[in-house]
Coordinates of C-alpha atoms in Angstrom, one line a residue:
M1 CA 15.0 -20.3 25.9
A2 CA 11.4 -20.0 27.0
G3 CA 12.5 -19.5 30.6
A4 CA 14.2 -16.3 29.7
Q5 CA 11.1 -14.8 28.1
L6 CA 9.4 -12.0 30.0
E7 CA 6.1 -12.7 31.5
V8 CA 4.4 -9.8 29.7
L9 CA 5.8 -10.9 26.3
S10 CA 4.7 -14.5 27.0
A11 CA 1.3 -13.3 27.9
L12 CA 1.0 -11.4 24.6
D13 CA 2.2 -14.4 22.6
K14 CA -0.2 -16.8 24.3
A15 CA -3.2 -14.4 24.6
K16 CA -6.5 -15.6 23.2
T17 CA -8.1 -13.3 20.6
Q18 CA -9.7 -10.5 22.6
W19 CA -11.5 -7.3 22.0
Y20 CA -8.3 -5.2 22.2
H21 CA -7.0 -7.2 19.1
F22 CA -10.0 -6.1 17.1
T23 CA -9.8 -2.5 18.4
A24 CA -6.2 -2.4 17.3
I25 CA -7.1 -3.8 13.8
I26 CA -9.8 -1.1 13.4
I27 CA -7.6 1.8 14.6
A28 CA -4.6 0.8 12.5
G29 CA -6.8 -0.4 9.6
M30 CA -8.7 2.9 9.3
G31 CA -5.3 4.5 8.7
F32 CA -4.7 2.2 5.8
F33 CA -8.2 2.7 4.6
T34 CA -7.4 6.4 4.4
D35 CA -4.0 5.8 2.9
A36 CA -5.5 3.8 0.0
Y37 CA -8.3 6.2 -0.5
D38 CA -5.9 9.2 -0.7
L39 CA -3.3 7.5 -2.9
F40 CA -5.7 5.9 -5.4
C41 CA -8.5 8.4 -5.8
I42 CA -6.2 10.6 -7.9
S43 CA -6.7 8.1 -10.8
T44 CA -10.4 8.8 -10.9
V45 CA -10.0 12.5 -11.5
T46 CA -6.8 12.8 -13.5
K47 CA -8.7 12.9 -16.8
L48 CA -11.1 15.6 -15.3
L49 CA -8.1 17.8 -14.3
G50 CA -6.9 17.6 -17.9
R51 CA -10.3 18.6 -19.3
L52 CA -10.6 21.5 -16.9
Y53 CA -7.2 23.0 -17.1
Y54 CA -5.5 21.8 -20.3
Y55 CA -8.0 21.9 -23.1
D56 CA -6.5 22.9 -26.4
P57 CA -9.1 23.5 -29.2
S58 CA -6.5 22.9 -31.9
T59 CA -6.1 19.2 -31.0
G60 CA -9.8 18.3 -31.5
K61 CA -9.5 16.1 -28.4
P62 CA -10.5 16.5 -24.7
G63 CA -7.9 18.2 -22.6
S64 CA -5.3 16.0 -21.0
L65 CA -2.5 16.6 -18.5
P66 CA 0.9 17.1 -20.2
P67 CA 3.4 14.2 -19.4
N68 CA 5.4 16.3 -17.0
V69 CA 2.3 17.5 -15.1
N70 CA 0.7 14.0 -15.2
S71 CA 3.9 12.5 -13.7
A72 CA 4.1 15.2 -11.0
V73 CA 0.4 14.9 -10.0
N74 CA 0.5 11.1 -9.8
G75 CA 4.1 10.7 -8.6
V76 CA 4.5 13.4 -6.0
A77 CA 2.5 11.5 -3.4
L78 CA 4.6 8.4 -4.0
C79 CA 7.8 10.4 -3.4
G80 CA 6.3 11.8 -0.2
T81 CA 5.3 8.3 0.9
L82 CA 8.9 7.1 0.4
A83 CA 10.3 9.9 2.4
G84 CA 7.7 9.4 5.2
Q85 CA 8.4 5.7 5.4
L86 CA 12.0 6.4 6.1
F87 CA 11.5 9.3 8.5
F88 CA 8.6 8.0 10.6
G89 CA 10.0 4.5 10.6
W90 CA 13.2 5.8 12.2
L91 CA 11.2 8.1 14.5
G92 CA 9.0 5.2 15.6
D93 CA 12.0 3.5 17.1
K94 CA 13.4 6.6 18.6
L95 CA 10.3 8.2 20.2
G96 CA 7.9 5.2 20.4
R97 CA 5.1 3.9 18.2
K98 CA 2.3 5.7 20.0
R99 CA 3.8 9.2 20.0
V100 CA 4.5 9.2 16.3
Y101 CA 1.3 7.4 15.3
G102 CA -1.0 10.4 16.0
A103 CA 1.2 12.8 14.2
T104 CA 1.0 10.8 10.9
L105 CA -2.8 10.7 11.1
L106 CA -3.1 14.5 11.8
L107 CA -0.8 15.2 8.8
M108 CA -3.1 13.1 6.6
V109 CA -6.2 14.9 7.8
V110 CA -4.8 18.4 7.2
C111 CA -3.3 17.6 3.8
S112 CA -6.4 15.8 2.6
I113 CA -8.4 18.9 3.1
A114 CA -5.7 21.2 1.7
S115 CA -5.3 19.1 -1.4
G116 CA -8.8 20.2 -2.4
L117 CA -7.9 23.9 -2.1
S118 CA -5.7 25.9 -4.4
F119 CA -3.9 29.2 -4.4
G120 CA -5.2 31.0 -7.5
S121 CA -7.2 29.6 -10.4
T122 CA -4.7 29.1 -13.3
A123 CA -3.6 25.7 -14.3
K124 CA -0.1 26.3 -13.0
S125 CA -1.2 27.5 -9.5
V126 CA -3.8 24.8 -9.1
M127 CA -1.4 22.0 -10.1
T128 CA 1.4 23.4 -8.0
T129 CA -0.8 23.6 -4.9
L130 CA -2.1 20.1 -5.5
C131 CA 1.4 18.7 -5.9
F132 CA 2.6 20.5 -2.7
F133 CA -0.1 19.2 -0.5
R134 CA -0.1 15.7 -2.0
F135 CA 3.6 15.4 -1.3
W136 CA 2.9 16.1 2.4
L137 CA -0.1 13.9 2.3
G138 CA 2.1 11.1 1.0
F139 CA 4.6 11.9 3.8
G140 CA 2.0 11.2 6.4
I141 CA 0.8 8.1 4.6
G142 CA 4.4 6.9 4.5
G143 CA 4.5 7.0 8.3
D144 CA 1.5 4.8 8.6
Y145 CA 3.2 1.8 6.9
P146 CA 5.9 1.0 9.5
L147 CA 3.9 2.2 12.5
S148 CA 0.7 0.3 11.7
A149 CA 2.6 -2.9 10.9
T150 CA 4.9 -2.7 13.9
I151 CA 2.1 -1.8 16.4
M152 CA -0.1 -4.7 15.2
S153 CA 2.7 -7.2 15.2
E154 CA 3.7 -6.2 18.8
Y155 CA 0.1 -6.4 20.0
A156 CA -0.8 -9.7 18.4
N157 CA -0.4 -13.2 19.7
K158 CA 1.9 -15.5 17.8
R159 CA -0.9 -17.9 16.6
T160 CA -2.9 -15.3 14.6
R161 CA -0.3 -12.5 14.2
G162 CA -0.2 -12.9 10.5
A163 CA -4.0 -12.6 10.1
F164 CA -4.1 -9.5 12.3
I165 CA -1.4 -7.7 10.3
A166 CA -2.9 -8.8 7.0
A167 CA -6.3 -7.6 8.2
V168 CA -4.9 -4.1 8.8
F169 CA -3.3 -4.1 5.3
A170 CA -6.5 -5.5 3.7
M171 CA -8.2 -2.2 4.6
Q172 CA -6.2 -0.8 1.7
G173 CA -8.5 -2.7 -0.7
T174 CA -11.6 -1.3 1.1
G175 CA -10.1 2.2 0.8
I176 CA -9.6 1.8 -2.9
L177 CA -13.2 0.6 -3.2
A178 CA -14.4 3.5 -1.1
G179 CA -12.5 6.1 -3.2
A180 CA -14.1 4.7 -6.3
A181 CA -17.5 4.7 -4.7
V182 CA -17.2 8.3 -3.5
S183 CA -16.1 9.4 -7.0
I184 CA -19.1 7.5 -8.5
I185 CA -21.6 9.2 -6.2
I186 CA -20.3 12.7 -6.5
S187 CA -19.8 12.6 -10.3
A188 CA -23.2 11.0 -10.8
A189 CA -24.8 13.7 -8.6
F190 CA -23.1 16.6 -10.3
N191 CA -23.8 15.1 -13.8
N192 CA -27.5 14.7 -12.9
I193 CA -27.7 18.4 -11.8
Y194 CA -25.3 19.9 -14.4
H195 CA -25.8 17.6 -17.3
R196 CA -23.8 18.4 -20.4
P197 CA -23.5 17.0 -23.9
S198 CA -20.6 14.8 -24.9
F199 CA -17.3 16.2 -26.1
N200 CA -18.0 15.2 -29.7
E201 CA -21.3 17.1 -29.6
D202 CA -20.0 20.3 -28.0
P203 CA -16.3 20.4 -26.9
I204 CA -16.8 23.6 -24.8
L205 CA -20.1 22.7 -23.0
S206 CA -19.0 19.1 -22.4
T207 CA -17.1 20.3 -19.3
A208 CA -19.4 21.9 -16.8
P209 CA -17.7 24.7 -14.7
Q210 CA -19.1 23.1 -11.6
A211 CA -17.0 20.0 -12.3
D212 CA -14.1 21.9 -10.6
F213 CA -15.8 21.1 -7.3
V214 CA -15.9 17.4 -8.0
W215 CA -12.2 16.6 -7.7
R216 CA -11.9 18.9 -4.7
L217 CA -14.7 17.2 -2.8
I218 CA -13.3 13.7 -3.5
F219 CA -9.9 14.7 -2.1
M220 CA -11.3 16.5 1.0
L221 CA -13.7 13.7 2.0
G222 CA -10.6 11.5 2.5
A223 CA -10.0 13.4 5.8
I224 CA -13.2 12.0 7.5
P225 CA -12.1 8.4 8.2
A226 CA -8.7 9.5 9.5
L227 CA -10.3 12.1 11.7
L228 CA -12.7 9.6 13.2
T229 CA -9.9 7.4 14.5
F230 CA -7.6 10.1 15.8
Y231 CA -9.0 10.1 19.3
W232 CA -8.6 6.3 19.6
R233 CA -5.1 6.4 18.4
M234 CA -4.2 8.8 21.1
K235 CA -5.8 6.5 23.7
M236 CA -3.8 3.4 22.7
P237 CA -1.1 2.5 25.1
E238 CA 2.5 2.1 23.9
T239 CA 3.2 -1.5 22.9
A240 CA 4.7 -3.6 25.7
R241 CA 7.5 -4.8 23.5
Y242 CA 8.7 -1.2 22.8
T243 CA 8.3 -0.2 26.5
A244 CA 10.1 -3.2 27.7
L245 CA 12.7 -4.1 25.1
V246 CA 13.6 -0.6 23.9
E247 CA 12.8 1.7 26.8
G248 CA 13.7 -0.9 29.4
N249 CA 10.7 -0.2 31.6
A250 CA 9.3 -3.6 32.7
K251 CA 6.8 -2.0 35.2
Q252 CA 5.2 0.3 32.7
A253 CA 5.0 -2.5 30.1
A254 CA 3.1 -4.7 32.6
L255 CA 0.8 -1.8 33.6
D256 CA 0.0 -1.0 29.9
M257 CA -0.9 -4.6 29.1
T258 CA -3.1 -5.1 32.2
R259 CA -5.1 -2.1 30.8
V260 CA -6.0 -4.1 27.6
M261 CA -5.7 -7.7 28.8
E262 CA -7.5 -9.4 31.7
V263 CA -4.3 -10.8 33.3
E264 CA -2.1 -10.0 36.3
L265 CA 1.5 -9.4 35.3
H266 CA 4.8 -8.9 37.2
A267 CA 7.4 -6.3 36.2
E268 CA 10.5 -8.6 36.1
Q269 CA 12.9 -5.7 35.8
D270 CA 16.0 -7.7 36.6
K271 CA 15.3 -10.3 33.9
L272 CA 14.6 -7.5 31.4
D273 CA 18.0 -5.8 32.2
K274 CA 19.8 -9.1 31.6
M275 CA 18.0 -9.6 28.3
R276 CA 18.7 -6.1 27.0
A277 CA 22.4 -6.5 27.9
M278 CA 22.7 -9.5 25.7
D279 CA 21.6 -7.8 22.5
N280 CA 22.2 -4.1 22.0
Y281 CA 23.7 -3.8 18.5
G282 CA 22.5 -1.1 16.2
L283 CA 21.3 -1.0 12.6
F284 CA 24.7 -0.1 11.2
S285 CA 26.7 -2.7 13.2
R286 CA 28.5 -5.8 11.9
E287 CA 26.3 -7.9 14.2
F288 CA 23.1 -6.6 12.5
V289 CA 24.6 -7.4 9.1
R290 CA 25.6 -10.9 10.2
K291 CA 22.2 -11.7 11.7
H292 CA 19.8 -9.7 9.6
G293 CA 21.6 -8.4 6.6
L294 CA 20.2 -11.0 4.2
H295 CA 16.8 -10.6 5.7
L296 CA 16.8 -6.8 5.0
L297 CA 18.0 -7.5 1.5
G298 CA 15.2 -10.0 1.0
T299 CA 12.4 -7.7 2.4
C300 CA 13.7 -4.7 0.4
S301 CA 14.3 -6.5 -2.9
T302 CA 11.0 -8.4 -2.9
W303 CA 8.9 -5.3 -2.1
F304 CA 10.8 -3.3 -4.7
L305 CA 10.2 -5.9 -7.4
L306 CA 6.5 -6.4 -6.4
D307 CA 5.7 -2.7 -6.6
I308 CA 7.2 -2.3 -10.0
A309 CA 4.7 -4.9 -11.3
F310 CA 1.8 -3.7 -9.0
Y311 CA 1.9 0.0 -9.9
S312 CA 2.5 -0.7 -13.6
Q313 CA -1.1 -2.1 -14.0
N314 CA -2.2 1.2 -15.5
L315 CA -0.1 0.3 -18.6
F316 CA -2.8 -2.0 -19.9
Q317 CA -5.7 -1.3 -17.7
K318 CA -7.1 1.1 -20.3
D319 CA -7.0 -1.6 -23.0
V320 CA -8.7 -4.1 -20.7
L321 CA -11.5 -1.6 -19.8
T322 CA -12.0 -0.7 -23.4
A323 CA -12.2 -4.3 -24.5
V324 CA -15.0 -5.1 -22.1
G325 CA -16.9 -1.9 -22.9
W326 CA -16.4 -0.4 -19.4
L327 CA -14.7 2.7 -20.7
P328 CA -15.9 4.2 -24.0
K329 CA -13.7 6.6 -26.0
A330 CA -13.3 10.0 -24.3
G331 CA -15.0 11.9 -27.1
T332 CA -18.3 10.1 -26.5
M333 CA -18.6 11.3 -22.9
N334 CA -18.8 14.6 -21.1
A335 CA -16.3 15.4 -18.3
L336 CA -18.4 14.2 -15.4
E337 CA -19.5 11.0 -17.2
E338 CA -15.9 10.1 -17.8
V339 CA -15.2 10.4 -14.0
Y340 CA -18.2 8.2 -13.4
R341 CA -17.1 5.5 -15.9
I342 CA -13.5 5.5 -14.7
S343 CA -14.6 5.2 -11.1
R344 CA -17.0 2.5 -11.8
A345 CA -14.4 0.5 -13.6
Q346 CA -11.9 0.9 -10.7
A347 CA -14.6 -0.3 -8.3
L348 CA -15.4 -3.4 -10.4
I349 CA -11.7 -4.3 -10.6
A350 CA -11.4 -3.8 -6.8
L351 CA -14.4 -6.1 -6.2
V352 CA -13.4 -8.9 -8.5
S353 CA -9.6 -9.1 -7.8
T354 CA -8.1 -6.6 -5.4
V355 CA -10.4 -7.0 -2.3
P356 CA -10.8 -10.8 -2.5
G357 CA -7.0 -11.2 -2.8
Y358 CA -6.4 -9.3 0.4
W359 CA -8.9 -11.3 2.4
F360 CA -7.7 -14.6 1.1
T361 CA -4.4 -13.7 2.6
V362 CA -6.1 -13.0 6.0
A363 CA -7.7 -16.4 5.8
F364 CA -4.7 -18.4 4.9
I365 CA -1.6 -16.6 6.2
D366 CA -1.4 -18.5 9.4
R367 CA -2.2 -21.8 7.8
L368 CA 0.1 -21.8 4.7
G369 CA 2.7 -19.4 6.0
R370 CA 4.2 -16.2 4.6
F371 CA 6.9 -17.9 2.6
T372 CA 4.5 -20.2 0.8
I373 CA 2.0 -17.4 0.0
Q374 CA 4.7 -15.1 -1.3
L375 CA 6.3 -17.7 -3.4
L376 CA 3.0 -18.8 -4.8
G377 CA 2.0 -15.2 -5.5
F378 CA 5.1 -14.3 -7.4
F379 CA 5.0 -17.6 -9.4
M380 CA 1.3 -17.0 -10.4
M381 CA 2.0 -13.4 -11.3
T382 CA 4.9 -14.4 -13.5
A383 CA 2.8 -17.0 -15.3
F384 CA -0.2 -14.7 -15.8
M385 CA 1.9 -11.8 -16.9
F386 CA 3.6 -13.9 -19.6
G387 CA 0.1 -15.3 -20.5
L388 CA -1.0 -11.7 -21.0
S389 CA 2.1 -10.3 -22.7
I390 CA 3.1 -13.0 -25.3
P391 CA -0.3 -13.0 -27.1
Y392 CA -1.1 -9.4 -26.0
Y393 CA -2.3 -8.0 -29.3
T394 CA -4.3 -11.1 -30.2
L395 CA -6.1 -10.9 -26.8
R396 CA -6.7 -7.2 -27.1
D397 CA -7.8 -6.9 -30.7
H398 CA -10.0 -10.0 -31.2
H399 CA -13.4 -9.9 -29.5
K400 CA -13.6 -13.6 -28.9
Y401 CA -10.5 -13.5 -26.6
H402 CA -11.7 -10.5 -24.5
I403 CA -12.9 -12.7 -21.7
V404 CA -9.5 -14.4 -21.6
F405 CA -7.9 -11.0 -21.6
V406 CA -9.9 -9.9 -18.5
V407 CA -9.5 -13.1 -16.6
L408 CA -5.7 -13.0 -17.0
Y409 CA -5.6 -9.4 -15.9
A410 CA -7.8 -10.1 -12.9
F411 CA -5.8 -13.1 -11.7
T412 CA -2.5 -11.3 -12.1
F413 CA -3.6 -8.8 -9.4
F414 CA -5.5 -11.3 -7.4
F415 CA -2.3 -13.2 -6.8
A416 CA -0.5 -9.9 -6.1
N417 CA -2.8 -9.3 -3.2
F418 CA -3.1 -13.0 -2.2
G419 CA 0.7 -13.0 -2.4
P420 CA 3.6 -10.6 -2.1
N421 CA 1.6 -7.3 -1.9
S422 CA 0.4 -8.5 1.5
T423 CA 3.4 -10.6 2.7
T424 CA 6.0 -7.9 1.9
F425 CA 4.1 -5.7 4.4
I426 CA 3.8 -8.4 7.1
V427 CA 7.2 -10.0 7.2
P428 CA 9.4 -6.9 7.9
A429 CA 7.2 -6.3 11.0
E430 CA 8.2 -9.7 12.4
I431 CA 11.8 -10.5 11.7
F432 CA 13.8 -7.6 13.0
P433 CA 14.6 -6.7 16.7
A434 CA 12.2 -4.3 18.5
R435 CA 14.7 -1.5 18.7
V436 CA 15.1 -1.3 14.9
R437 CA 11.8 -3.0 13.8
S438 CA 10.0 0.2 12.7
T439 CA 13.1 1.5 11.0
C440 CA 13.7 -1.7 9.0
H441 CA 10.0 -1.8 8.0
G442 CA 10.3 1.8 6.8
I443 CA 13.4 1.0 4.8
S444 CA 11.7 -2.1 3.2
A445 CA 8.5 -0.1 2.5
A446 CA 10.5 2.8 1.0
S447 CA 12.2 0.3 -1.3
G448 CA 8.7 -0.7 -2.4
K449 CA 7.8 2.9 -3.1
A450 CA 11.0 3.3 -5.2
G451 CA 9.7 0.3 -7.2
A452 CA 6.3 1.9 -7.5
I453 CA 7.9 5.0 -9.0
V454 CA 9.7 2.9 -11.5
G455 CA 6.5 0.9 -12.3
A456 CA 4.2 3.9 -12.5
F457 CA 6.5 6.2 -14.5
G458 CA 9.5 4.4 -15.9
F459 CA 7.3 1.8 -17.5
L460 CA 4.8 4.4 -18.6
Y461 CA 7.5 5.8 -20.9
A462 CA 8.8 2.4 -21.8
A463 CA 5.3 1.2 -22.9
Q464 CA 4.9 3.9 -25.5
S465 CA 4.9 2.6 -29.1
S466 CA 8.3 2.2 -30.8
H467 CA 6.7 3.5 -34.0
E468 CA 7.0 7.3 -34.5
G469 CA 3.7 9.1 -34.2
Q470 CA 1.8 6.4 -32.3
Q471 CA 2.7 7.6 -28.8
D472 CA 0.4 9.4 -26.4
P473 CA 0.6 13.2 -26.8
G474 CA 3.8 14.5 -25.5
Y475 CA 5.6 11.2 -25.0
P476 CA 8.8 10.0 -26.8
T477 CA 9.0 6.6 -28.5
G478 CA 9.3 3.6 -26.2
L479 CA 9.7 -0.2 -26.3
G480 CA 6.0 -1.0 -26.8
I481 CA 3.5 -2.3 -24.4
R482 CA 4.1 -6.0 -25.2
T483 CA 7.9 -5.8 -24.6
S484 CA 7.2 -3.9 -21.4
L485 CA 4.9 -6.5 -20.1
I486 CA 7.4 -9.3 -20.9
M487 CA 9.9 -7.3 -18.8
L488 CA 7.4 -7.2 -16.0
G489 CA 7.0 -11.0 -16.2
V490 CA 10.8 -11.3 -15.7
I491 CA 10.7 -8.9 -12.8
N492 CA 8.0 -11.1 -11.1
G493 CA 10.3 -14.1 -11.7
L494 CA 13.1 -12.2 -9.9
G495 CA 10.7 -11.6 -7.0
F496 CA 10.2 -15.4 -6.8
L497 CA 13.9 -15.9 -6.5
F498 CA 14.6 -13.2 -3.9
T499 CA 11.8 -14.6 -1.8
F500 CA 14.3 -17.3 -0.7
L501 CA 16.1 -14.7 1.3
V502 CA 13.1 -14.2 3.5
P503 CA 12.5 -16.6 6.5
E504 CA 9.3 -18.2 7.5
T505 CA 7.8 -16.5 10.6
M506 CA 4.5 -18.4 11.1
G507 CA 3.7 -19.5 14.7
R508 CA 6.8 -18.1 16.4
S509 CA 7.4 -15.4 19.0
L510 CA 8.8 -12.1 17.6
E511 CA 11.8 -12.6 20.0
E512 CA 12.4 -16.1 18.7
I513 CA 12.4 -14.8 15.1
S514 CA 14.6 -11.8 15.7
G515 CA 17.0 -13.7 18.1
E516 CA 16.5 -11.1 20.8
N517 CA 15.8 -13.6 23.5
G518 CA 19.1 -15.4 23.5
C519 CA 17.9 -17.9 20.9
D520 CA 20.1 -16.9 18.0
G521 CA 21.1 -20.5 17.2
E522 CA 17.4 -21.6 17.3
L523 CA 16.6 -18.8 14.8
N524 CA 19.2 -19.9 12.4
A525 CA 18.3 -23.6 12.7
E526 CA 14.5 -23.4 12.6
V527 CA 13.2 -20.0 11.5
A528 CA 15.2 -19.6 8.3
P529 CA 15.4 -22.9 6.5
Y530 CA 14.8 -21.2 3.2
A531 CA 17.5 -18.5 3.4
L532 CA 20.2 -18.7 0.8

């Protein structure tokens, strides 16, 4: 089947690592840096928003966002991301990766800035404005998922493709760390200039009026990295695989690749026409279901299950941070000090578990393979989640077990990132045909965000105490945190099982994997030995 391969595609597969590979990683990676910054920086300022706009003197406690407002502020960006993944994933296959790529970044820039603004000064007007613009911010972020993954996979050579796509996704960890660092710097600076007593000392004075600028600045600064890479996104040529296999223009594909690779290529239009005539089935065809139906089920289900566990980490993060003394009780801090402490804790977690996990994947993805890393990740997440949940109250309430508590927590999310959180992003960009690659990645990613919504909010309610009067303010009774964590362990176990639907893609051409190059039998025999 190698003889049927277009010269331009063979050149991409066999190309040595060159400067254009690193350029593509930086351009696509800065988008993910911005995505993570914008999505996760909300957690550093949620408590501050409650203190500023929802303080009730009758409670004797610092102000906090009501459950419905808290869910809206945190969840609206996830909903926007889900919608953006579906829409821009489909649009990336219809209009081309490059055309749509700049639009998503521009939307993120505008909405990052707008999120720090508000119409009016009442709690209702500020939260409504914030939610509106964070939805559209999420919509732009959603588009970055399928487009970045698809562009990187179509640019890369087959030997190091996994590491290149993983490196783009690893920028998410750096973005989380940057969001925490910016929050630390701004809150520390404002606290130094406008220092106030703790809430227990003076409930009114503990929240400086100038703190209202803190959360706005944190959100608005997220526009800078996206803006810096906008020009370079516009200069990137369309991927040769899209130009050739989807648009059917062999000459333009060859010209585009000679701009980034030092190689002389021929157009081979006749060969391309024959290749495209062989496989032209659509997403909703029986042929797609026969060839890739189980693959799409595998990528959607594993990403959905992974994100339930990944986004539910806030259920017990507070207990972990309190156990090690990183997060004192709210009453002992003023509003700005609380932002500083929360941000510092988030930065420490990112440093010890999140960021290393991403880069372990970069290092080993093309040695161990996607299937092995995903299977190992789900297995270890299951083991550590049960290790956390079964003796949960013993680990939390006894000082001598606190180090065990923290280690189990850190390893759970280390193996999420050195595992399915990375591989679920990589594999959908490799196993589907070029004409539906972005769409299928968007569908898979949207399934993940549906899981994120379940994890972040369904389990937030489920984790509330089953004993009346012991819930967080405004929440109904739930199943309890220990039961919720056991359920999450089961979910990780299901992720392990559904991984068997996903084929190994290491070291193969995208056309071999997807069966686009007349090698359907070879795909079934060699690429998917693990499929059920």
